[in-house]
């Protein structure tokens, strides 16, 4: 069943965004009384569409909450070309990331003009919202403003940086050392990797350098690789 | 260093494809005597470029073989829209797939006209070759002709199908049961999944139904998810 997120609830009805209403009426061509799921404050509601001059979304019932041990998975990524960025946001959302922090990195060729940041943020948020709907999440990942390296210092949790310099400490050893964490923070470098200076800085901040094995992966593959493994480790 | 695959060796020189020569001279704008790696019969050679009327690729030395336990990882996928297909081929190559078998599946909306198959195959092979160069593989994954379900019957190895119907037997349980295999065969269904009939057929052929957890992933995410985990399990 199609799922949408709503920020506004009036009694037994939800308000959906114009985009969502367009999707319901024009893309999905839903019929009167057709059912959808609406997520509101991390609760899933079974609703039905009422077509009229304006489309109404009427609550039928609240669906039982599927309680799950919610870990915080924070992904720190460089600014990348639009396509790679979009791709990471979509896939990381599918794979359960809870927070994405774009960070300005030395070797990242992309520079984001402050004037353009709002527009970008809108685009990124939309991608994560749609991927959350598609993958039936009840929480849309948070994308923070573009940050600087130094901002990572205050972050608490199990922390590692994907490093091609590191040869000993691989991801397997790392996760064996750090089990049942509440928050895990993963730093992924740009093409060409993080500079030694940046890695040293992260180590000072308490990040561990971790190897992902001998494979040479494109930067946009790395987050998926790590998130897939975290999902695997959480299987019961 | 840039890596290329060659099929032709004349004494101390390699022949490269027109595409590769174009890449060397026009895209990379390499200089005379610049070094590249050439893979020939799964051996890596350090070579240098000699610019002239025609570009020569001269062997300097053979690089030591990095012996690794080579598992056969076979990926069976449906025919998908071009973009998703290309994407799976590229990423699966990065993540070490050794063979890809496109199979006609009941719910796959894509039908490939025999007349177009050669052209497609060319395109797919090119994607895998380039991804192999980029990710420094010594073996380009094999893409077989488009097959039918019944052709999977004769395949030997550890075999599973990614199933959303399966609730008990998840990937973690599966890999715990089947360790140090020589060949692993992974079947991924199309959007909407495999039909029950198809799953039953696979079970008859000795495939196990395996759940990837509760996450709802797009079809093109599934192969990456599984291959990432297989890489992780092979980390020492």
Coordinates of C-alpha atoms in Angstrom, one line a residue:
Chain A
X1 CA 0.0 0.0 0.0
X2 CA 1.2 3.5 -0.8
X3 CA 2.6 5.4 2.2
X4 CA 2.9 9.2 2.7
X5 CA 4.1 11.3 5.5
X6 CA 1.9 14.1 7.0
X7 CA 2.8 16.9 9.3
X8 CA -0.8 18.1 9.8
X9 CA -3.7 16.3 11.4
X10 CA -7.1 17.9 11.8
X11 CA -9.4 15.6 13.9
X12 CA -9.9 12.5 11.7
X13 CA -8.2 13.9 8.6
X14 CA -4.7 14.4 7.4
X15 CA -3.3 17.2 5.3
X16 CA -0.8 16.0 2.7
X17 CA 1.6 18.1 0.6
X18 CA 0.7 19.3 -2.9
X19 CA 3.3 16.9 -4.2
X20 CA 1.7 14.0 -2.4
X21 CA -1.8 14.9 -3.6
X22 CA -0.6 15.1 -7.1
X23 CA 1.0 11.7 -6.7
X24 CA -2.2 10.2 -5.4
X25 CA -4.5 11.7 -8.0
X26 CA -2.3 12.0 -11.1
X27 CA 0.5 9.5 -10.8
X28 CA -1.3 6.7 -8.9
X29 CA -4.7 7.7 -10.2
X30 CA -6.3 6.4 -7.0
X31 CA -10.0 5.9 -6.8
X32 CA -12.5 7.3 -4.3
X33 CA -12.2 5.4 -1.0
X34 CA -8.9 3.8 -2.0
X35 CA -6.7 3.1 1.1
X36 CA -3.3 4.6 1.9
X37 CA -1.0 4.6 4.9
X38 CA -0.2 7.9 6.4
X39 CA 2.7 8.4 8.9
X40 CA 2.2 11.1 11.5
X41 CA 4.5 11.5 14.4
X42 CA 6.0 8.1 13.8
X43 CA 2.6 6.4 14.0
X44 CA 1.1 4.7 10.9
X45 CA -2.5 5.3 10.2
X46 CA -4.7 3.4 7.7
X47 CA -6.6 6.0 5.8
X48 CA -8.8 6.3 2.8
X49 CA -8.9 8.8 0.0
X50 CA -12.1 10.9 -0.6
X51 CA -12.1 12.4 -4.0
X52 CA -14.1 15.7 -4.4
X53 CA -13.3 19.3 -5.2
X54 CA -10.4 18.8 -2.8
X55 CA -9.0 15.4 -1.9
X56 CA -9.6 14.3 1.7
X57 CA -7.5 11.8 3.6
X58 CA -9.7 10.3 6.3
X59 CA -8.3 8.1 9.1
X60 CA -9.8 4.6 9.3
X61 CA -7.6 3.2 12.0
X62 CA -4.2 3.4 13.7
X63 CA -1.9 0.5 12.7
X64 CA 0.0 -1.2 15.5
X65 CA 3.5 0.1 16.1
X66 CA 6.2 -2.3 15.1
X67 CA 8.6 -1.7 18.0
X68 CA 12.2 -2.1 17.1
X69 CA 15.4 -1.4 18.9
X70 CA 16.2 1.9 17.2
X71 CA 19.8 2.6 16.7
X72 CA 21.1 5.9 15.6
X73 CA 23.1 5.5 12.4
X74 CA 24.9 8.7 11.5
X75 CA 26.5 9.0 8.1
X76 CA 29.1 11.7 7.5
X77 CA 29.7 12.3 3.8
X78 CA 31.5 14.9 1.6
X79 CA 29.8 17.1 -0.8
X80 CA 29.5 15.2 -4.1
X81 CA 28.3 15.6 -7.6
X82 CA 24.5 15.8 -7.6
X83 CA 23.9 12.3 -9.0
X84 CA 26.2 10.6 -6.5
X85 CA 24.7 12.6 -3.6
X86 CA 21.1 11.9 -4.6
X87 CA 22.0 8.2 -4.9
X88 CA 23.6 8.0 -1.5
X89 CA 20.7 9.8 0.1
X90 CA 18.2 7.4 -1.5
X91 CA 20.0 4.2 -0.8
X92 CA 21.1 5.2 2.8
X93 CA 17.5 5.9 3.6
X94 CA 16.4 2.5 2.3
X95 CA 19.1 1.0 4.5
X96 CA 18.0 2.7 7.7
X97 CA 20.3 5.7 8.1
X98 CA 18.9 8.0 10.8
X99 CA 21.0 11.1 10.2
X100 CA 23.1 12.4 7.3
X101 CA 25.8 15.1 7.8
X102 CA 27.3 16.7 4.7
X103 CA 30.8 17.9 5.6
X104 CA 33.2 20.1 3.6
X105 CA 36.3 18.0 3.0
X106 CA 39.7 19.0 1.7
X107 CA 39.6 16.8 -1.4
X108 CA 36.0 17.2 -2.3
X109 CA 35.8 19.0 -5.6
X110 CA 32.3 20.3 -4.9
X111 CA 31.9 23.6 -3.2
X112 CA 28.4 24.6 -2.2
X113 CA 27.6 28.3 -2.3
X114 CA 25.7 29.4 0.8
X115 CA 23.1 31.0 -1.5
X116 CA 22.4 27.5 -3.0
X117 CA 22.4 25.6 0.2
X118 CA 18.6 26.0 0.9
X119 CA 17.7 24.8 -2.5
X120 CA 19.9 21.8 -2.2
X121 CA 18.6 21.0 1.3
X122 CA 15.1 21.1 -0.1
X123 CA 16.1 18.7 -2.8
X124 CA 17.9 16.3 -0.4
X125 CA 15.0 16.3 2.1
X126 CA 12.6 15.5 -0.7
X127 CA 14.7 12.5 -1.8
X128 CA 14.9 11.2 1.8
X129 CA 11.1 11.7 2.3
X130 CA 10.3 9.8 -0.9
X131 CA 12.7 7.0 -0.1
X132 CA 11.3 6.7 3.4
X133 CA 7.8 6.3 1.9
X134 CA 8.9 3.8 -0.6
X135 CA 10.8 1.7 2.0
X136 CA 7.9 2.1 4.5
X137 CA 9.9 3.8 7.2
X138 CA 8.2 5.7 10.0
X139 CA 11.0 8.1 10.4
X140 CA 12.6 10.3 7.7
X141 CA 16.3 10.6 8.1
X142 CA 17.5 14.0 9.2
X143 CA 19.9 15.9 6.9
X144 CA 21.8 18.5 8.8
X145 CA 23.2 21.7 7.3
X146 CA 26.6 21.5 5.7
X147 CA 29.1 21.3 8.5
X148 CA 32.9 21.6 9.0
X149 CA 35.3 19.0 10.2
X150 CA 35.7 20.6 13.6
X151 CA 31.9 20.2 14.1
X152 CA 32.4 16.5 14.4
X153 CA 34.4 16.8 17.6
X154 CA 31.4 16.9 19.9
X155 CA 29.7 13.8 18.5
X156 CA 29.1 11.0 20.9
X157 CA 28.9 7.3 20.0
X158 CA 30.8 4.5 18.3
X159 CA 32.8 6.3 15.7
X160 CA 34.9 5.2 12.7
X161 CA 36.2 6.5 9.5
X162 CA 36.4 4.4 6.3
X163 CA 40.1 4.5 5.5
X164 CA 42.2 3.0 2.6
X165 CA 45.4 3.8 4.7
X166 CA 44.3 1.4 7.5
X167 CA 45.4 -2.2 6.8
X168 CA 45.0 -3.9 10.1
X169 CA 41.7 -2.8 11.7
X170 CA 39.0 -3.9 9.3
X171 CA 35.3 -3.5 9.7
X172 CA 34.8 -7.0 11.0
X173 CA 37.3 -6.5 13.8
X174 CA 35.7 -3.2 14.6
X175 CA 32.2 -4.5 14.9
X176 CA 33.4 -7.4 17.1
X177 CA 35.0 -4.8 19.4
X178 CA 31.9 -2.6 19.5
X179 CA 28.7 -4.5 19.9
X180 CA 25.2 -3.2 20.9
X181 CA 26.0 0.5 20.5
X182 CA 23.3 3.1 20.7
X183 CA 24.8 5.4 18.1
X184 CA 27.3 4.7 15.4
X185 CA 28.9 7.4 13.4
X186 CA 30.5 6.6 10.0
X187 CA 32.7 9.0 8.1
X188 CA 33.1 8.4 4.3
X189 CA 35.7 10.4 2.4
X190 CA 35.5 11.9 -1.0
X191 CA 37.1 10.6 -4.2
X192 CA 40.8 10.4 -3.4
X193 CA 40.0 9.8 0.2
X194 CA 40.4 12.0 3.3
X195 CA 43.7 13.8 3.6
X196 CA 46.2 12.5 6.3
X197 CA 45.6 15.7 8.2
X198 CA 41.8 15.1 8.2
X199 CA 42.3 11.5 9.4
X200 CA 44.6 12.6 12.1
X201 CA 42.1 15.1 13.2
X202 CA 39.3 12.5 13.3
X203 CA 41.5 10.1 15.3
X204 CA 42.1 12.9 17.8
X205 CA 38.3 13.2 18.0
X206 CA 38.1 9.5 19.0
X207 CA 37.3 8.1 15.5
X208 CA 38.9 4.7 14.6
X209 CA 40.3 4.2 11.1
X210 CA 38.7 1.1 9.6
X211 CA 39.5 -0.8 6.4
X212 CA 36.6 -2.2 4.3
X213 CA 38.9 -4.8 2.8
X214 CA 40.9 -4.8 -0.4
X215 CA 38.1 -3.9 -2.8
X216 CA 38.3 -0.5 -4.5
X217 CA 34.8 0.9 -4.3
X218 CA 33.4 4.1 -5.8
X219 CA 32.7 6.7 -3.1
X220 CA 28.9 6.3 -3.5
X221 CA 29.2 2.5 -2.9
X222 CA 30.8 2.8 0.5
X223 CA 27.8 4.0 2.5
X224 CA 25.7 1.2 1.1
X225 CA 28.4 -1.3 1.8
X226 CA 28.6 -0.3 5.5
X227 CA 24.9 0.1 6.0
X228 CA 24.2 -3.3 4.5
X229 CA 26.6 -4.9 6.9
X230 CA 25.1 -3.0 9.9
X231 CA 21.6 -4.4 8.8
X232 CA 23.0 -7.8 8.6
X233 CA 24.6 -7.7 12.0
X234 CA 21.2 -6.6 13.5
X235 CA 19.4 -9.6 12.0
X236 CA 18.1 -11.9 14.8
Chain B
X1 CA 47.4 4.0 -11.7
X2 CA 45.0 3.5 -14.6
X3 CA 44.2 -0.2 -15.4
X4 CA 43.1 -1.7 -18.7
X5 CA 42.3 -5.2 -19.9
X6 CA 44.0 -6.6 -23.0
X7 CA 43.2 -9.7 -25.0
X8 CA 46.2 -9.4 -27.3
X9 CA 49.9 -9.6 -26.5
X10 CA 52.6 -9.4 -29.1
X11 CA 56.0 -10.1 -27.5
X12 CA 56.7 -7.2 -25.2
X13 CA 53.6 -5.2 -26.3
X14 CA 49.9 -5.2 -25.7
X15 CA 47.1 -4.3 -28.0
X16 CA 44.3 -2.3 -26.4
X17 CA 40.9 -1.6 -27.8
X18 CA 40.1 1.6 -29.6
X19 CA 38.0 2.7 -26.6
X20 CA 40.9 2.2 -24.3
X21 CA 43.4 4.1 -26.6
X22 CA 40.9 6.9 -26.8
X23 CA 40.7 7.0 -23.0
X24 CA 44.5 7.0 -22.7
X25 CA 45.1 9.8 -25.2
X26 CA 42.0 11.9 -25.1
X27 CA 40.4 11.4 -21.7
X28 CA 43.4 10.9 -19.5
X29 CA 45.7 12.8 -21.9
X30 CA 48.6 10.6 -20.9
X31 CA 52.2 11.6 -21.7
X32 CA 54.9 9.6 -23.5
X33 CA 56.4 7.0 -21.1
X34 CA 53.5 7.3 -18.7
X35 CA 52.8 4.1 -16.8
X36 CA 49.6 2.0 -16.8
X37 CA 48.6 -1.4 -15.6
X38 CA 47.5 -4.0 -18.2
X39 CA 45.6 -7.1 -17.2
X40 CA 46.2 -10.0 -19.5
X41 CA 45.0 -13.5 -18.7
X42 CA 44.5 -12.5 -15.1
X43 CA 48.1 -11.3 -14.7
X44 CA 48.8 -7.7 -14.1
X45 CA 51.6 -6.1 -16.1
X46 CA 53.2 -2.7 -15.4
X47 CA 53.5 -1.0 -18.8
X48 CA 54.4 2.3 -20.3
X49 CA 52.7 4.3 -23.0
X50 CA 54.8 5.2 -26.1
X51 CA 53.1 8.0 -28.1
X52 CA 53.7 8.1 -31.8
X53 CA 51.7 7.8 -35.0
X54 CA 50.1 4.9 -33.2
X55 CA 50.2 4.5 -29.4
X56 CA 52.3 1.6 -28.1
X57 CA 51.9 -0.2 -24.8
X58 CA 55.2 -1.7 -23.8
X59 CA 55.6 -4.1 -20.9
X60 CA 58.1 -3.1 -18.2
X61 CA 57.5 -5.8 -15.7
X62 CA 55.0 -8.4 -14.4
X63 CA 53.4 -7.4 -11.1
X64 CA 53.2 -10.2 -8.4
X65 CA 49.9 -12.0 -8.4
X66 CA 47.9 -11.3 -5.3
X67 CA 46.6 -14.8 -4.6
X68 CA 43.2 -14.8 -3.0
X69 CA 40.7 -17.6 -2.3
X70 CA 38.5 -17.1 -5.3
X71 CA 34.9 -17.9 -4.6
X72 CA 32.4 -18.0 -7.4
X73 CA 29.6 -15.5 -6.7
X74 CA 26.8 -16.0 -9.2
X75 CA 24.1 -13.4 -9.4
X76 CA 20.8 -14.3 -11.1
X77 CA 18.7 -11.2 -11.9
X78 CA 15.6 -10.4 -13.9
X79 CA 15.6 -8.1 -16.9
X80 CA 15.2 -4.6 -15.6
X81 CA 14.9 -1.1 -17.0
X82 CA 18.2 0.0 -18.5
X83 CA 19.3 2.3 -15.7
X84 CA 18.7 -0.2 -12.9
X85 CA 20.4 -3.0 -15.0
X86 CA 23.5 -0.9 -15.6
X87 CA 23.6 0.1 -12.0
X88 CA 23.5 -3.5 -10.8
X89 CA 26.1 -4.6 -13.3
X90 CA 28.5 -1.8 -12.2
X91 CA 28.0 -2.2 -8.5
X92 CA 28.0 -6.0 -8.5
X93 CA 31.3 -5.8 -10.4
X94 CA 32.8 -3.5 -7.8
X95 CA 31.7 -5.9 -5.1
X96 CA 33.3 -9.0 -6.6
X97 CA 30.5 -10.8 -8.5
X98 CA 32.0 -13.4 -10.9
X99 CA 29.0 -14.3 -13.0
X100 CA 25.8 -12.5 -13.8
X101 CA 22.8 -14.5 -15.3
X102 CA 19.9 -12.4 -16.6
X103 CA 16.8 -14.5 -16.5
X104 CA 13.3 -14.0 -17.9
X105 CA 10.9 -13.8 -14.9
X106 CA 7.1 -13.8 -14.7
X107 CA 6.7 -10.4 -13.2
X108 CA 9.6 -8.6 -15.0
X109 CA 8.0 -6.0 -17.1
X110 CA 10.9 -5.9 -19.5
X111 CA 11.0 -8.2 -22.5
X112 CA 14.2 -8.4 -24.6
X113 CA 13.7 -9.0 -28.3
X114 CA 16.2 -11.5 -29.5
X115 CA 17.2 -9.0 -32.2
X116 CA 18.3 -6.6 -29.5
X117 CA 20.1 -9.1 -27.3
X118 CA 23.5 -8.8 -28.9
X119 CA 23.5 -5.0 -28.6
X120 CA 22.4 -5.2 -25.0
X121 CA 25.1 -7.8 -24.3
X122 CA 27.8 -5.5 -25.7
X123 CA 26.6 -2.7 -23.5
X124 CA 26.5 -4.8 -20.4
X125 CA 30.0 -6.3 -21.1
X126 CA 31.4 -2.8 -21.5
X127 CA 30.0 -1.7 -18.2
X128 CA 31.5 -4.7 -16.4
X129 CA 34.8 -4.2 -18.1
X130 CA 35.0 -0.6 -17.1
X131 CA 33.9 -1.3 -13.6
X132 CA 36.6 -4.0 -13.4
X133 CA 39.3 -1.6 -14.5
X134 CA 38.1 1.0 -12.0
X135 CA 37.9 -1.4 -9.1
X136 CA 41.3 -3.0 -10.1
X137 CA 39.9 -6.5 -10.6
X138 CA 41.9 -9.0 -12.6
X139 CA 38.8 -10.8 -13.8
X140 CA 35.9 -9.3 -15.6
X141 CA 32.6 -10.9 -14.5
X142 CA 31.0 -13.1 -17.1
X143 CA 27.5 -12.1 -18.3
X144 CA 25.7 -15.0 -19.8
X145 CA 23.0 -14.9 -22.4
X146 CA 19.5 -14.3 -21.2
X147 CA 18.3 -17.6 -19.7
X148 CA 15.1 -19.2 -18.7
X149 CA 14.1 -20.4 -15.2
X150 CA 14.5 -24.0 -16.1
X151 CA 18.1 -23.4 -17.0
X152 CA 18.9 -22.8 -13.3
X153 CA 18.1 -26.4 -12.4
X154 CA 21.6 -27.7 -13.3
X155 CA 23.5 -25.1 -11.3
X156 CA 25.8 -26.5 -8.5
X157 CA 26.7 -24.7 -5.3
X158 CA 25.2 -23.0 -2.3
X159 CA 21.9 -21.6 -3.6
X160 CA 19.4 -19.2 -2.2
X161 CA 16.7 -16.9 -3.4
X162 CA 16.0 -13.5 -1.8
X163 CA 12.4 -13.8 -0.7
X164 CA 9.9 -11.5 1.0
X165 CA 7.6 -14.4 1.8
X166 CA 10.3 -16.1 3.9
X167 CA 10.1 -14.9 7.6
X168 CA 12.2 -17.5 9.5
X169 CA 15.3 -18.3 7.5
X170 CA 17.2 -15.0 7.2
X171 CA 20.5 -14.4 5.5
X172 CA 22.4 -14.5 8.8
X173 CA 21.0 -18.0 9.6
X174 CA 21.7 -19.1 6.0
X175 CA 25.4 -18.0 6.0
X176 CA 25.9 -19.7 9.4
X177 CA 24.6 -22.9 7.9
X178 CA 26.7 -22.7 4.8
X179 CA 30.3 -21.6 5.5
X180 CA 33.3 -21.8 3.2
X181 CA 31.4 -22.6 0.0
X182 CA 33.1 -22.7 -3.4
X183 CA 30.2 -21.3 -5.3
X184 CA 27.3 -19.3 -4.1
X185 CA 24.3 -18.6 -6.3
X186 CA 21.9 -15.7 -5.4
X187 CA 18.6 -15.2 -7.1
X188 CA 17.0 -11.7 -7.0
X189 CA 13.4 -11.2 -8.2
X190 CA 11.9 -8.3 -10.1
X191 CA 9.8 -5.5 -8.7
X192 CA 6.8 -7.3 -7.1
X193 CA 9.0 -10.3 -6.4
X194 CA 9.1 -13.8 -7.8
X195 CA 5.8 -15.5 -8.3
X196 CA 4.9 -18.3 -5.9
X197 CA 5.2 -20.7 -8.8
X198 CA 8.7 -19.5 -9.5
X199 CA 9.8 -19.8 -5.8
X200 CA 8.4 -23.3 -5.6
X201 CA 10.3 -24.2 -8.8
X202 CA 13.5 -22.8 -7.3
X203 CA 13.0 -24.8 -4.0
X204 CA 12.6 -27.9 -6.1
X205 CA 15.9 -27.1 -7.7
X206 CA 17.5 -26.9 -4.2
X207 CA 17.4 -23.2 -3.6
X208 CA 16.7 -22.0 -0.1
X209 CA 14.3 -19.1 0.5
X210 CA 16.1 -16.4 2.5
X211 CA 14.8 -13.2 4.1
X212 CA 17.0 -10.1 4.1
X213 CA 15.2 -8.7 7.1
X214 CA 12.2 -6.3 7.4
X215 CA 13.6 -3.5 5.2
X216 CA 11.9 -2.9 2.0
X217 CA 14.6 -2.4 -0.6
X218 CA 14.4 -1.4 -4.2
X219 CA 15.3 -4.3 -6.5
X220 CA 18.6 -2.7 -7.6
X221 CA 19.6 -2.4 -3.9
X222 CA 19.3 -6.1 -3.1
X223 CA 22.3 -7.4 -5.0
X224 CA 24.5 -4.8 -3.4
X225 CA 23.1 -5.6 0.0
X226 CA 23.9 -9.3 -0.4
X227 CA 27.3 -8.8 -2.0
X228 CA 28.4 -6.3 0.7
X229 CA 27.6 -8.9 3.3
X230 CA 29.5 -11.7 1.5
X231 CA 32.5 -9.4 1.3
X232 CA 32.2 -8.6 5.0
X233 CA 32.1 -12.4 5.9
X234 CA 35.3 -12.9 3.9
X235 CA 37.2 -10.3 5.8
X236 CA 40.0 -11.9 7.9

